Amino acid sequence: MTKILIRGAKVLGGEPQDVLIEGETIAEVGTGLSTEGAQVIEAGGKILLPGLVDLHTHLREPGREDSETVLTGTRAAASGGYTAVFAMANTFPVADTAGVVEQVWRLGKESGYCDVQPIGAVTVGLEGKQLSELGAMHDSAAGVTVFSDDGKCVDDAVIMRRALEYVKAFGGVIAQHAQEPRLTEGAQMNEGVVSAELGLGGWPAVAEESVIARDVLLAEHVGSRVHICHLSTAGSVEIVRWAKSRGIDVTAEVTPHHLLLTDELVRSYNPVYKVNPPLRTERDVMALREALADGTIDIVATDHAPHPHEDKDCEWAAAAMGMVGLETALSVVQHTMVETGLLDWAGVAERMSFKPARIGSLAGHGRPIAAGEPANLTLVDSAYRGLVDPAGFASRSRNTPYEGRELPGRVTHTFLRGRATVVDGNLA
Ligand SMILES: NC(=O)N[C@@H](CC(=O)O)C(=O)O
């Protein structure tokens, strides 16, 4: 059996410890562990985290393999320190049947770089008219528990209510992309001072907030569980805080880009900053950081949304929405949350591994770094400083908003069930 000794890493940012991996499992955690027969990784000063889990990734396969495939997306995920990703359903065909989710699940198994858990569409074709076969997707080999029409909002309150009721039977969750469609017709960016000055169609905060308010009330009414995708406004934070204080079973995510970037960047008219939901204001960014720190927002999810350059390299109004994020997420979180003193590394582990695995009912991931647990691990050199260079990305797409920006931290090793998928910062 292969033995690997990770020596002297700060486990969850705490005291230096040795972690011995035997085969697929963590065999021992302690100090001064024997190196006999083990390959030794000197990890002094580095941070050891549980393998990251992304609840919101667009892998694009089937149908848009020009922007990403399950293989390239999972390679990007491993590079970013992830050992599991949830693949969004807005593919072509849409992942709204057992057949499609099983296809994605099988491709994930073959990729070997990280585990892929398909998300099923809530409605047929993401059209919001008719529930898809939620039960059949759950009962399939893919074992779907998270359902989302992400990219589109489940706008019809009756459909949303039925979906929430339906998934209760097997402990599933509906992940809502909160965007009131009528209020965002023709919207190009956040509605505010900048949109007024640029003359671009505004996307009001209330379009997100009104849907979240409705859905937490629906979840309460039917006694079910709702997850809110990519919170982007201070008002959304207030509604989720209120819902949680009432005991409503709601969880929420924030993306790295909404923790850092604002709508001021749109003044450049560079479509790399065009994203759904849109970049908001400094006030929103600060409210999102605070909410992630105090637990109102449960997790960080990347919303990794790869697009080929022809869909981004055009005028603002014609450009696709979305940013890649898997390979920069941890660095942005270090920059915005750890280096600001808002979170320690244990807090990062909670929000980027433990909790997303729990929300998605994903076994074998988001587990403590302890003997007997699966060896899904990420080793981070937090002292590293470097400029983001998309040319080095494993993703098939390059639409990052951070090109040329200095960000801290680098994943040096990722282990998926004891197998190194990243070694010394390079894919194995
Ligand atoms: N987040 C994005 O800006 N884009 C997403 C879907 C979406 O939410 O619009 C995509 O699939 O490209």
PDB file of C-alpha atoms and ligand atoms in Angstrom, residues 56-58 60 88 90 149-152 177 179 203 229-230 255 257-258 274-278 302-307 312 320-323 399, ligand 1:
ATOM      1  CA  HIS A  56     -21.787  25.338  -8.029  1.00  0.00           C
ATOM      2  CA  THR A  57     -19.650  24.489 -11.074  1.00  0.00           C
ATOM      3  CA  HIS A  58     -20.529  24.660 -14.763  1.00  0.00           C
ATOM      4  CA  ARG A  60     -20.531  22.409 -19.832  1.00  0.00           C
ATOM      5  CA  MET A  88     -24.840  22.498 -12.849  1.00  0.00           C
ATOM      6  CA  ASN A  90     -27.662  24.007 -17.781  1.00  0.00           C
ATOM      7  CA  ASP A 149     -32.407  25.622 -12.878  1.00  0.00           C
ATOM      8  CA  ASP A 150     -29.337  27.843 -12.368  1.00  0.00           C
ATOM      9  CA  GLY A 151     -28.879  30.316 -15.172  1.00  0.00           C
ATOM     10  CA  LYS A 152     -32.625  30.715 -14.876  1.00  0.00           C
ATOM     11  CA  HIS A 177     -31.033  31.196  -8.915  1.00  0.00           C
ATOM     12  CA  GLN A 179     -33.668  36.523 -10.474  1.00  0.00           C
ATOM     13  CA  TRP A 203     -30.376  44.894 -12.801  1.00  0.00           C
ATOM     14  CA  CYS A 229     -27.252  30.472  -5.121  1.00  0.00           C
ATOM     15  CA  HIS A 230     -24.789  33.346  -5.417  1.00  0.00           C
ATOM     16  CA  THR A 255     -19.016  33.558  -5.041  1.00  0.00           C
ATOM     17  CA  HIS A 257     -15.983  37.460  -7.279  1.00  0.00           C
ATOM     18  CA  HIS A 258     -18.851  38.977  -5.327  1.00  0.00           C
ATOM     19  CA  LYS A 274     -20.113  40.622 -17.081  1.00  0.00           C
ATOM     20  CA  VAL A 275     -21.662  38.042 -14.811  1.00  0.00           C
ATOM     21  CA  ASN A 276     -24.974  36.829 -13.432  1.00  0.00           C
ATOM     22  CA  PRO A 277     -25.799  38.066 -10.834  1.00  0.00           C
ATOM     23  CA  PRO A 278     -23.941  41.265 -11.679  1.00  0.00           C
ATOM     24  CA  THR A 302     -17.382  29.344  -7.396  1.00  0.00           C
ATOM     25  CA  ASP A 303     -20.121  29.583 -10.071  1.00  0.00           C
ATOM     26  CA  HIS A 304     -17.235  28.631 -12.378  1.00  0.00           C
ATOM     27  CA  ALA A 305     -18.773  29.659 -15.720  1.00  0.00           C
ATOM     28  CA  PRO A 306     -16.362  29.027 -18.592  1.00  0.00           C
ATOM     29  CA  HIS A 307     -16.997  30.696 -21.958  1.00  0.00           C
ATOM     30  CA  LYS A 312     -16.520  37.139 -24.328  1.00  0.00           C
ATOM     31  CA  ALA A 320     -22.005  35.949 -22.422  1.00  0.00           C
ATOM     32  CA  MET A 321     -22.325  36.205 -18.655  1.00  0.00           C
ATOM     33  CA  GLY A 322     -19.964  34.347 -16.381  1.00  0.00           C
ATOM     34  CA  MET A 323     -16.410  33.969 -15.098  1.00  0.00           C
ATOM     35  CA  ASN A 399     -12.455  34.288 -18.862  1.00  0.00           C
TER      36      ASN A 399
HETATM   37  N1  LIG B   1     -23.171  32.918 -13.697  1.00  0.00           N
HETATM   38  C1  LIG B   1     -23.145  33.292 -14.959  1.00  0.00           C
HETATM   39  O1  LIG B   1     -22.894  34.452 -15.230  1.00  0.00           O
HETATM   40  N2  LIG B   1     -23.362  32.425 -15.948  1.00  0.00           N
HETATM   41  C2  LIG B   1     -23.824  31.080 -15.796  1.00  0.00           C
HETATM   42  C3  LIG B   1     -25.274  30.930 -15.679  1.00  0.00           C
HETATM   43  C4  LIG B   1     -25.978  32.070 -15.066  1.00  0.00           C
HETATM   44  O2  LIG B   1     -26.138  32.056 -13.837  1.00  0.00           O
HETATM   45  O3  LIG B   1     -26.397  32.957 -15.799  1.00  0.00           O
HETATM   46  C5  LIG B   1     -23.380  30.272 -16.996  1.00  0.00           C
HETATM   47  O4  LIG B   1     -23.800  29.111 -17.103  1.00  0.00           O
HETATM   48  O5  LIG B   1     -22.622  30.788 -17.810  1.00  0.00           O
END
